[in-house]
Structure formats: structure tokens, C-alpha cells
XYZ file of C-alpha atoms in Angstrom:
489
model
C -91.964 -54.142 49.889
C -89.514 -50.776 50.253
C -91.280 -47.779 50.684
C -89.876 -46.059 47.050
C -91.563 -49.115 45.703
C -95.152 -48.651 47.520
C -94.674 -44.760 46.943
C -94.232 -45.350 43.114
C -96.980 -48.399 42.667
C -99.228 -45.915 44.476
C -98.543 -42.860 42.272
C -98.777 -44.958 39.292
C -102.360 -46.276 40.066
C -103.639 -43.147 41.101
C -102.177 -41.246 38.088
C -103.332 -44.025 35.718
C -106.623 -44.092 37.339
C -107.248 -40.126 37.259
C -106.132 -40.306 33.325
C -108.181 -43.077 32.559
C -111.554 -41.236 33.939
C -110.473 -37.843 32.408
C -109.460 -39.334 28.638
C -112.781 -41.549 29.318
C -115.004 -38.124 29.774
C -113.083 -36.285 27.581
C -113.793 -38.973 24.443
C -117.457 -39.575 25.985
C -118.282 -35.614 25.529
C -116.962 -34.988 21.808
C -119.422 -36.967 20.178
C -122.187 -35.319 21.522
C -120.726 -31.729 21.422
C -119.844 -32.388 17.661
C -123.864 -33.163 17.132
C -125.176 -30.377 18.755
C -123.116 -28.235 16.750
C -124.319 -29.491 13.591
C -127.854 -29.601 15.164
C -127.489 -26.262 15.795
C -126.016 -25.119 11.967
C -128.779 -27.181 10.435
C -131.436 -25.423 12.788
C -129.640 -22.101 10.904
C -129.606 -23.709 7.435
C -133.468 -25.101 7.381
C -134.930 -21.622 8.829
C -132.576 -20.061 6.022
C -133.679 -22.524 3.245
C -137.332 -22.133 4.488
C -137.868 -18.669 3.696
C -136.087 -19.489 0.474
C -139.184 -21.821 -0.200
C -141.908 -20.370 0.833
C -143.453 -18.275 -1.759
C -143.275 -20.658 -4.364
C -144.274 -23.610 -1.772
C -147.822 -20.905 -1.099
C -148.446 -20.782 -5.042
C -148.254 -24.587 -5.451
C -151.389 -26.032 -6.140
C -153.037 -29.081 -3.947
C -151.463 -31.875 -4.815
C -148.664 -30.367 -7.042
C -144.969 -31.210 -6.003
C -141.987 -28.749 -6.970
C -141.031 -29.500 -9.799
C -137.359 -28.660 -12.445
C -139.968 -25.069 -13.546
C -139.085 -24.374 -9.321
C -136.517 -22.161 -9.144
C -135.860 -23.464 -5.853
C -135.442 -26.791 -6.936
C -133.540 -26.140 -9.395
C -131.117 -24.412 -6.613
C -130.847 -27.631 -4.539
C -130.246 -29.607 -7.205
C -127.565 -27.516 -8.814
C -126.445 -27.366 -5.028
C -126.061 -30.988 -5.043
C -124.216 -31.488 -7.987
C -121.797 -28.615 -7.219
C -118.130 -30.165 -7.311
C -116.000 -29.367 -3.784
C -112.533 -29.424 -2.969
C -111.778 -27.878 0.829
C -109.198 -28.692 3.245
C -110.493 -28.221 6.503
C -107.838 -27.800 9.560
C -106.256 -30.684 7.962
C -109.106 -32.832 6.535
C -110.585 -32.926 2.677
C -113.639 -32.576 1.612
C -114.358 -33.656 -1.675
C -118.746 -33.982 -1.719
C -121.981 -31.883 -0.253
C -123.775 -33.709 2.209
C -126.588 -31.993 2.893
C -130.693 -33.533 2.057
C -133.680 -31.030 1.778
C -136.816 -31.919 1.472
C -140.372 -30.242 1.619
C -143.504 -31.231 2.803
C -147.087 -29.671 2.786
C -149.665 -28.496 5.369
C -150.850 -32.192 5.295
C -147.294 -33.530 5.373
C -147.053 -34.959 1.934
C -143.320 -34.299 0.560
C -143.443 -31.793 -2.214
C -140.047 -31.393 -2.743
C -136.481 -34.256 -2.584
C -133.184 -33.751 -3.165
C -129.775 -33.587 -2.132
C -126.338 -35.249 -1.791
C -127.435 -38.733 -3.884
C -131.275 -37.919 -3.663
C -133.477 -36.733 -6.798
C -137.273 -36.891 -5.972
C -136.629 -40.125 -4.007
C -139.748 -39.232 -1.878
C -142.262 -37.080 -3.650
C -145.466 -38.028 -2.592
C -144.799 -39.740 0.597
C -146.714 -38.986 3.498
C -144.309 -37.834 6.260
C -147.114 -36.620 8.536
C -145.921 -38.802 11.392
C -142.276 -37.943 10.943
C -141.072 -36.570 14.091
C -139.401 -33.775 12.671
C -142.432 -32.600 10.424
C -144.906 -33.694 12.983
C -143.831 -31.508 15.514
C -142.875 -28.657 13.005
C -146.545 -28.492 12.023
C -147.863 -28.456 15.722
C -145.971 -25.274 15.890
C -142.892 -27.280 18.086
C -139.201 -28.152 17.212
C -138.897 -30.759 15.234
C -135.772 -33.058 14.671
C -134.941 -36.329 14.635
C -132.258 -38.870 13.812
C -132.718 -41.640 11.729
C -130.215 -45.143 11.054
C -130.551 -46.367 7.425
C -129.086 -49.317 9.111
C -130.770 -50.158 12.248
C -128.053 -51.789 14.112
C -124.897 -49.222 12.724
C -125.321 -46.152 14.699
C -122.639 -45.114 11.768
C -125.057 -44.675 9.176
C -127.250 -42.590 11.185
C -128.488 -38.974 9.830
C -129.726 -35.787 11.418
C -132.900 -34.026 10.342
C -133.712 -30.964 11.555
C -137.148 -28.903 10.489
C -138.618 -25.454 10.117
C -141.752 -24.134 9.343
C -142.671 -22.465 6.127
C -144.911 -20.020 6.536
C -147.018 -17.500 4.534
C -149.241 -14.659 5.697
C -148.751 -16.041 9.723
C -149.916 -19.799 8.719
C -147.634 -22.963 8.461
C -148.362 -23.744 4.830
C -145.256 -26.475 5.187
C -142.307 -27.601 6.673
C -138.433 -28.038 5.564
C -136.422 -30.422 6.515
C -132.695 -30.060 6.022
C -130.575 -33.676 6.868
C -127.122 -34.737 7.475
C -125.430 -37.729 7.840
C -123.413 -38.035 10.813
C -120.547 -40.275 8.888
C -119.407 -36.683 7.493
C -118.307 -35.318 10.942
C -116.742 -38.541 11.766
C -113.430 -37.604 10.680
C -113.300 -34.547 12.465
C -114.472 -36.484 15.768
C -111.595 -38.984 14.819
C -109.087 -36.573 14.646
C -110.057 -34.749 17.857
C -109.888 -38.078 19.750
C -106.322 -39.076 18.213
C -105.407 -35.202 19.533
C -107.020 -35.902 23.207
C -105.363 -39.203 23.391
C -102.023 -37.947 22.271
C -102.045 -35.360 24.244
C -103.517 -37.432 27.291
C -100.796 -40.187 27.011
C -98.363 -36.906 26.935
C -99.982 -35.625 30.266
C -100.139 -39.226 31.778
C -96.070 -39.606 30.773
C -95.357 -35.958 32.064
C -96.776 -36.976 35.502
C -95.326 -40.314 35.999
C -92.270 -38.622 35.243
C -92.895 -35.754 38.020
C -94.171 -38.542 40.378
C -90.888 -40.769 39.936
C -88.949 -37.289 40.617
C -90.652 -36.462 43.543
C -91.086 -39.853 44.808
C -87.066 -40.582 44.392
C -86.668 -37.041 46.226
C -88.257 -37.972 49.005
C -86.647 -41.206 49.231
C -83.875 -40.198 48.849
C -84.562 -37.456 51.804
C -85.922 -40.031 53.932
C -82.757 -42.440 53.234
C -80.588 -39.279 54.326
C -82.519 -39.200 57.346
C -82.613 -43.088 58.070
C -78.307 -43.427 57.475
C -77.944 -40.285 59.844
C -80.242 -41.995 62.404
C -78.085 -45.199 61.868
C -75.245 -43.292 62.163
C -76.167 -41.489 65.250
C -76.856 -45.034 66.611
C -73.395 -46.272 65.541
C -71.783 -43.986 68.341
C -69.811 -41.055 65.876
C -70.976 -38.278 65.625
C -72.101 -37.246 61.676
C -72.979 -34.448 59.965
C -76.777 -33.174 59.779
C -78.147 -33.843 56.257
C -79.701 -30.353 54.304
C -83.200 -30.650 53.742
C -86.235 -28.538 53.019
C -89.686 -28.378 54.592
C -91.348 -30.797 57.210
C -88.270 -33.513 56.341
C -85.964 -30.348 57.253
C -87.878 -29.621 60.467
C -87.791 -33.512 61.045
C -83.593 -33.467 60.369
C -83.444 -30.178 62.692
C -86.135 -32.001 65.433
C -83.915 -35.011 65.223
C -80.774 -33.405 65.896
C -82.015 -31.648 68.414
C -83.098 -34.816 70.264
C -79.562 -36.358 69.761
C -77.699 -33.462 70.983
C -80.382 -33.760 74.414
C -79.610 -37.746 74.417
C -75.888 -37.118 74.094
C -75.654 -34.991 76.623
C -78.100 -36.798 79.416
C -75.606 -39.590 78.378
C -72.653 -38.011 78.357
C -73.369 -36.516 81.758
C -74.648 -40.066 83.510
C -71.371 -41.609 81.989
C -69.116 -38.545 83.504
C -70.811 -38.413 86.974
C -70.659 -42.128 87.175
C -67.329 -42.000 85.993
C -66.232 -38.928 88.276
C -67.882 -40.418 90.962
C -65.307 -43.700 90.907
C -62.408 -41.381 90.290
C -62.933 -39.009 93.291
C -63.406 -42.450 95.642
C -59.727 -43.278 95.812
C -58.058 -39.518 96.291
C -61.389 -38.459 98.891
C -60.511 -42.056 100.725
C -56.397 -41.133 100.886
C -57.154 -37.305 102.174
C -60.001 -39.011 104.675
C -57.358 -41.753 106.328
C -54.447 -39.328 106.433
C -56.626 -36.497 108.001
C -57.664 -38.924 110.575
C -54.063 -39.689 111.430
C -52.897 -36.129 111.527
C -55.550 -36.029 114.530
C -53.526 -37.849 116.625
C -50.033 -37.262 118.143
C -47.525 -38.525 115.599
C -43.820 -38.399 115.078
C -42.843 -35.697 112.626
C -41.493 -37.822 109.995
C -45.047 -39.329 109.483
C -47.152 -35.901 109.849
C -44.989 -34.777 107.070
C -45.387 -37.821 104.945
C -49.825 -38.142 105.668
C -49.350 -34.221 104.712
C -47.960 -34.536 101.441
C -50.306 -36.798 100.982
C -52.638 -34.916 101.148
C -51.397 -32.224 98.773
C -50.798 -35.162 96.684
C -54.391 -36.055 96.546
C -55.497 -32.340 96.255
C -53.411 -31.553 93.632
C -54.989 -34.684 91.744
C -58.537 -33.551 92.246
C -57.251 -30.367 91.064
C -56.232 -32.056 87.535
C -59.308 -34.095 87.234
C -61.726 -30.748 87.985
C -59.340 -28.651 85.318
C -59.693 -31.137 82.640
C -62.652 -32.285 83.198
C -63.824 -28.618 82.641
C -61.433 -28.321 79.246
C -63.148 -31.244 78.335
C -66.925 -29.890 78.853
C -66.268 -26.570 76.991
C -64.023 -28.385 74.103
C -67.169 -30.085 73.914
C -69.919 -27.338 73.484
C -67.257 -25.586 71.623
C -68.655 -24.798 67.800
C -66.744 -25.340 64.733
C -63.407 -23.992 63.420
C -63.737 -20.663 61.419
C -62.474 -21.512 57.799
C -59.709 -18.283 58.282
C -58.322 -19.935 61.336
C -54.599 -20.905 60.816
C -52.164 -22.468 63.688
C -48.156 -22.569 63.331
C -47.152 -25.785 64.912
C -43.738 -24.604 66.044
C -45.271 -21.861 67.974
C -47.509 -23.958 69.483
C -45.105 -26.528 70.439
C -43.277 -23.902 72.200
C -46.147 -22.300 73.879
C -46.995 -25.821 75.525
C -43.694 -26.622 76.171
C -43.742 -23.390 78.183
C -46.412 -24.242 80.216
C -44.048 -27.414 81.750
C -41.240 -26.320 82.313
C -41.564 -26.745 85.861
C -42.194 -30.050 85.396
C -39.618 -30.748 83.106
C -36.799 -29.096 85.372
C -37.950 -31.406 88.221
C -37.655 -34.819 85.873
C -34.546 -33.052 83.954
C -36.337 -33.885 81.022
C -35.813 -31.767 77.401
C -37.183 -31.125 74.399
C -35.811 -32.192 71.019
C -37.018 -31.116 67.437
C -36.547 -34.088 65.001
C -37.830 -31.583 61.835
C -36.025 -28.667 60.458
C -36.467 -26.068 57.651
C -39.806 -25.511 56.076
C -41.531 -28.696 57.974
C -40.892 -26.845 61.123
C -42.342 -23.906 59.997
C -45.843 -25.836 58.820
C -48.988 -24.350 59.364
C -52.389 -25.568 59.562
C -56.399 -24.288 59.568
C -56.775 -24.812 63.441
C -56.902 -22.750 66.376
C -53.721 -22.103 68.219
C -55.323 -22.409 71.422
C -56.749 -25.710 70.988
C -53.640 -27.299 69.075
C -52.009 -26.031 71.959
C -53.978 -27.302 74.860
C -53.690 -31.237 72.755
C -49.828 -30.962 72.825
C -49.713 -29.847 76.051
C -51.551 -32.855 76.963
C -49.513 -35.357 75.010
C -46.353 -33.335 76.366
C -47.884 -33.841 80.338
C -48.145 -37.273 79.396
C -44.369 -38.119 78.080
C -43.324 -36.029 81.731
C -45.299 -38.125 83.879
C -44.796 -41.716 81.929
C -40.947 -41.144 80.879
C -37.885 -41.744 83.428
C -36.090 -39.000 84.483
C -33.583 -37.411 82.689
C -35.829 -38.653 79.383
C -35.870 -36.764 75.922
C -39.499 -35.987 74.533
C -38.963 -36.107 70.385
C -41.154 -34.084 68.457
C -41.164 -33.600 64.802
C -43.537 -32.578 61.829
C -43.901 -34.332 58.540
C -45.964 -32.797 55.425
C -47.015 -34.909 52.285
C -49.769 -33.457 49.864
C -52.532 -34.102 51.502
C -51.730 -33.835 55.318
C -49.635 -32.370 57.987
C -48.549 -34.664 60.739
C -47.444 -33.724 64.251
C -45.063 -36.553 65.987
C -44.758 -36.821 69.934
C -42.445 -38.883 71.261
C -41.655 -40.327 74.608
C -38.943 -43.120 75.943
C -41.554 -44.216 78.646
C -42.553 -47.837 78.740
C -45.458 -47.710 76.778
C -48.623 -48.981 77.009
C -50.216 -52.331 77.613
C -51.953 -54.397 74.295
C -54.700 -54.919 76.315
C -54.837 -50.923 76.634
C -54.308 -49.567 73.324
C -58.348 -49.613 71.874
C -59.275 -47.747 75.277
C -57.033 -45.053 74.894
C -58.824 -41.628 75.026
C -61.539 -42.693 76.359
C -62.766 -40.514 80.080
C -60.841 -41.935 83.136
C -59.189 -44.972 81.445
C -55.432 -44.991 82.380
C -52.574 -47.043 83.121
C -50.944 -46.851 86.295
C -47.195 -45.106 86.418
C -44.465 -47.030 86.256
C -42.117 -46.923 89.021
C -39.962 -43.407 89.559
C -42.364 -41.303 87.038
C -43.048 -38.275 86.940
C -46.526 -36.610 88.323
C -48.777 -37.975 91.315
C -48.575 -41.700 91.946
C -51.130 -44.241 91.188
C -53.155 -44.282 87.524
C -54.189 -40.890 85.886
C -56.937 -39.035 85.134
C -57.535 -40.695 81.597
C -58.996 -37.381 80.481
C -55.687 -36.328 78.700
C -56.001 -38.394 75.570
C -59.643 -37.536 75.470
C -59.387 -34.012 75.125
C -56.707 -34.288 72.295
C -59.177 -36.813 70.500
C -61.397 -33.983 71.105
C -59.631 -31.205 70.087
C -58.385 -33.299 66.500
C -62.732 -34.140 66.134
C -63.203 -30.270 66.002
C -60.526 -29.956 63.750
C -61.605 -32.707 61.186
C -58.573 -34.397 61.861
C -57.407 -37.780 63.641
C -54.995 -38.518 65.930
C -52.952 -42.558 66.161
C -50.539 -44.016 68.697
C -48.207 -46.831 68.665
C -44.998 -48.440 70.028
C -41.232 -46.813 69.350
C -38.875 -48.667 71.022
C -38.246 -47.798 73.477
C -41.590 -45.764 74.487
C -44.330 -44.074 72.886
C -45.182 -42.141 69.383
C -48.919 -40.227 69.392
C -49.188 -38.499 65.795
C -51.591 -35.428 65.404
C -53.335 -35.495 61.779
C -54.384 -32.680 60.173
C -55.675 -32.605 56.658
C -54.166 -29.604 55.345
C -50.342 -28.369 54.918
């Protein structure tokens, strides 16, 4: 299973888990809250109602009841007959709920009525009731009665309080209500708790599936850089925030140390190899020199010598371009490179060179192509065509012509180097600019016999990385075209 998968399964348990509990306690609670409420409004009504009572209840004599003459009866009973139409946050109500009843000092009810009650128990001992019981002990009484034992539905509140004349409990009232009448309100708050629950529940699956596809998709940032990185080119560092930023920036960081342990082992093994063969030649001819040899053959072990030198030389400077080009940070957005200038400037740099091999320089491109410029530092353009310039010298046949031309299209700029060498080898091509791969000089070129550094080609591959460009080769026809990309005109 993917990891956005596990992330999400485990968000939606734990969020449906933590709602279910919370809408669970929420519901649990409002039942009881609603009662105590009306518990403690009926506490208010029956102390109310009880002073109402009393004086009449103290002038009733034994084992009279309170009769239509009470004017206290007569208030409960007009009470109960009393039409009602309220709307209450939403809800009707249409009838008056509340049952009163009286009792004695003895407990025997003097007094019924109500919602649907008219004398109903006058005369009934109610001594043991728990709510007149207590009441007459001098406690709180209440209790809750089911006029159907098994539906909790049709259960009713009672809730007592003393009447009480000259500091004596001459009675007790007892004011009931059914629970059924708060129902609807309990209903309602439930619908509104589970509406606004599911609402909740929603709101954080949705924040969960944001945050969880954020960090996915961070974490798949991170894993396609990694597999880039692994791939060999080098890639961009992906933007991130917090500890997946610090990983990105930690990760980086470890490349860049990799790369360069690597990229040092591979150049000292590879520098190593290289300075062999010249070290070897400068060895055996010093050795000769030693002894006593004709002057022809001093001169000739000599120039080898120089020969040598001069190509450890080479293979020091470049390798050093190479290192810096390198560690060399990105091109500033404002930086902008004329290729003809550039041309010229490297061109400069050979003539020596060219003199010796009677070699020239032809332009191909006239008029505004010839004039192009590019974002890229001059310097480093430079230093690339003076490679790929070096190159035609030392590969062409004296007397050669080195072709260079520029083409622009909309999206590009192309620089075109051209040499009337022999080429290079199929089995060549996919190594070219890599460190210290060359192919050996053909026969009367130009430059130090035997192979070449191979670091030429690398530092123009090097040089078109920094400027987000590319760089191609292939056959002409006699010799060799390299082309220069560079994205803009």
C-alpha cells in the first residue's frame, strides 16, 4: 500500500473515530442537561405555587379537600384550560403541561389538577411518594414516574415543596411535567449537533486530504530529485518549507559532498593515467641526455621534453578551468554575451597557432545573425569557443579553414564550429566530453603528438550546463560540426 494511501486511511479512522466519541458525548449530555433545567424551573414553580396555597391549605379543615369555593383551585384549573399558541426558537406550542397537586400533613392529596387532570386523585394517600415523603421530612423531594413502565417516553417529573404556615409543614406541593414536552426541543438540538458534527467531520477530512496530498506531494518532490540525483544529471533542488525543506537542503548538501568525493576519485584516478605517459617520455629522454650523444639526438630527446612539458602544462590549465567552471554559481539574469565578439576574442588567443598550421577563420553568417546576442557571460562563451577553436587547429590539416556561423530561430540561438579534420570515430561519439577521453591525432596535425587531454569538450559541456543550454556534434564532410545551443536570441 502507497504511503498517500496509509496517510489518508489513517486520518480517516482517527478523524472518524474522534467524531464519533465527541457527537456520542455530545448527544449523551443533552438529555440530561435538558432535565435538570426543567428540574430546576419546576423547583422555582412549586416553591412559587406553594406560597400561593398555603393560607387557604392552613384554613382547610381535617379531612376537607380544595374544592371549586378555592380560589386557588379555581386558578389551576382556569390555568389548565387556558388556550396557547407560542413559537419557541422555531417550535409550537399549542397546550399547558404542567400537573399540581396538594397533599396534607398526613399526605392525603387535597388538591388535583392540571394539563388533562380534574380531581383525578383527591383522597389518595401519597404519604410514601418520594417526592411528598421526603418534602414532609423536611428534605428535597422529586421523583420521576413512567405511566408506561417499559417507555421511558412517557415518563414525568415531579418536583415538591413544602407548604408551610406559622414555621410548620402543614403540606406539600407537587408541581409535574411530562418529559414528552421537551422532547422536541432535545430533537432539534440533536439534528443541530449532528449537522453541525457531520459539517466538522467533512471540514476535517477535507483539511486532512489537503495536508496529506501536500505532503505527498513534498515527499514525491523529494523522492524524483533523489532519483534524479541517482540518474547521474544534475537537477534542480525542489522549494519546500519546514523539516521537508531542511530535509531537501540536508539532502543537497550530501549530494554536492558525494559529487565532489566522486568527482575528485574519478579526476585523480583519471589524472593519475594521464600524467603516466608524458612523466614516462620526460623520464627516458632525461636519462639519455645523461649520456654523450650526437647532437642531432640531444636536440630531438630535448624537444621532447618540451613536448611533454608543454602537455602537462595543458592538462594542469584545464584541468583547473574545469574545477572553477565547476564551483562556479549561476548566470546573473542581466548577463548578455555578443557572439561575434567572442568569436574574435578566442580567435585572438590562437593566432599563434593558427599562423604555424596557416589555418584561417571564415564567417559563414552575415547581417543581424552575426550580430546575435545571448544571456551568458562573455568570458565563459569565450573560454568554450576557444576550446572548440584549439580543437579544429590541432585535428585539421594544415592550411585548413575553421567555418563558423550563427543561426537564430524563435526560440534559440545556435553557434556553428566547423573543422575539415577527419572526424571522429562511431565508436567515439557517446564519449565525447567526457574528462581525458580523446582520440589520437591524425598524422601531420596540429598541437603535441599522441591523444589529447579530453578535457576540452568537457569544459564546453560545462560551460553550455551553466548556461542552461546544450551543445551537439556530428559529421560534415569532410570533418567536424560542434553547435553551441543557447535558448535565447
Amino acid at each position: 500500500m502507497k504511503l498517500g494511501i496509509r496517510l489518508l486511511l489513517g486520518f480517516f479512522l482517527v478523524a472518524g473515530l474522534a467524531a464519533f466519541f465527541v457527537l456520542r458525548v455530545f448527544v449523551a449530555e443533552i438529555k440530561p442537561s435538558v432535565r435538570e433545567v426543567m428540574e430546576d424551573v419546576l423547583v422555582d414553580t412549586a416553591n412559587l405555587l406553594a406560597e400561593q396555597v398555603a393560607d387557604e391549605l392552613a384554613a382547610l379543615p381535617a379531612g376537607g379537600s380544595l374544592d371549586d369555593h378555592s380560589r386557588f383551585a379555581r386558578s389551576v384549573r382556569s390555568y389548565a384550560a387556558r388556550p396557547i399558541d407560542a413559537r419557541i426558537w422555531g417550535l409550537d406550542k399549542r397546550s399547558l403541561d404542567l400537573r399540581v397537586y396538594v397533599t396534607d400533613a398526613a399526605g392525603r392529596v387535597v388538591f388535583d389538577a392540571g394539563a388533562g387532570v380534574v380531581s383525578a386523585a383527591v383522597g389518595a394517600d401519597y404519604s410514601r411518594w418520594r417526592d411528598v415523603a421526603r418534602t414532609l421530612r423536611g428534605e428535597y423531594g422529586a421523583r420521576a414516574t413512567r405511566e408506561i413502565q417499559t417507555d421511558e417516553r412517557t415518563s414525568v417529573m415531579f418536583v415538591a415543596a413544602p407548604v408551610t404556615a406559622e414555621g410548620r409543614v402543614i403540606g406539600v406541593l407537587t408541581v409535574g411535567k411530562p418529559f414528552a414536552t421537551v422532547q422536541p426541543f432535545i430533537e432539534r438540538v440533536e439534528r443541530k449537533i449532528l449537522r453541525a458534527g457531520l459539517w466538522l467531520f467533512g471540514l476535517s477530512l477535507a483539511i486532512g486530504v489537503l495536508v496529506s496530498a501536500w505532503l505527498i506531494w513534498s515527499i514525491r518532490r523529494l523522492r524524483r530529485y533523489a532519483q534524479a540525483v541517482g540518474a547521474g544529471p544534475r537537477v534542480e533542488l525542489p522549494t519546500l518549507s519546514g523539516e521537508l525543506g531542511e530535509l531537501a537542503q540536508a539532502m543537497d548538501g550530501m549530494r554536492t559532498r558525494l559529487e565532489g568525493r566522486e568527482r575528485l576519485e574519478g579526476t585523480v584516478r583519471a589524472l593519475t593515467h594521464e600524467l603516466k605517459s608524458p612523466l614516462a617520455a620526460i623520464r627516458a629522454s632525461a636519462e639519455l641526455l645523461r649520456d654523450a650523444l650526437p647532437e642531432r639526438d640531444r636536440t630531438e630527446f630535448a624537444t621532447q621534453i618540451e613536448d611533454q612539458a608543454e602537455r602537462l602544462r595543458v592538462l594542469v590549465e584545464r584541468l583547473l578551468e574545469l574545477s572553477k567552471l565547476e564551483g562556479r554559481p549561476p548566470i546573473a539574469p542581466e548577463a548578455r554575451a555578443r557572439f561575434s565578439a567572442c568569436v574574435a576574442q578566442a580567435w585572438a588567443t590562437l593566432q599563434a597557432r593558427a599562423r604555424q598550421r596557416d589555418t584561417t577563420l571564415q564567417w559563414t553568417t552575415t547581417g543581424a545573425d552575426a550580430a546575435a546576442e545571448v544571456h551568458g557571460d562573455s568570458e565563459l562563451i569565450t573560454l568554450a569557443i576557444a576550446n572548440l577553436l584549439g580543437n579544429a587547429l590541432d585535428f585539421g590539416p594544415p592550411g585548413a579553414v575553421i567555418e563558423v556561423g550563427i543561426r537564430r530561430d524563435t526560440q534559440s540561438t545556435t553557434l556553428e564550429v566547423r573543422d575539415h579534420g577527419p572526424g571522429v570515430p562511431d565508436y567515439a561519439r557517446e564519449h565525447l566530453g567526457q574528462r581525458f577521453y580523446s582520440t589520437p591525432r591524425p598524422a601531420g596535425a596540429g598541437g603535441p603528438a599522441g591523444k589529447g587531454s579530453g578535457l576540452g569538450l568537457a569544459i564546453v559541456q560545462q560551460v553550455m550546463l551553466l548556461h542552461g543550454g546544450a551543445w551537439s556534434a556530428e559529421a560534415a564532410a569532410p570533418g567536424w560540426r560542434v553547435r553551441l545551443h543557447f535558448r535565447d536570441g
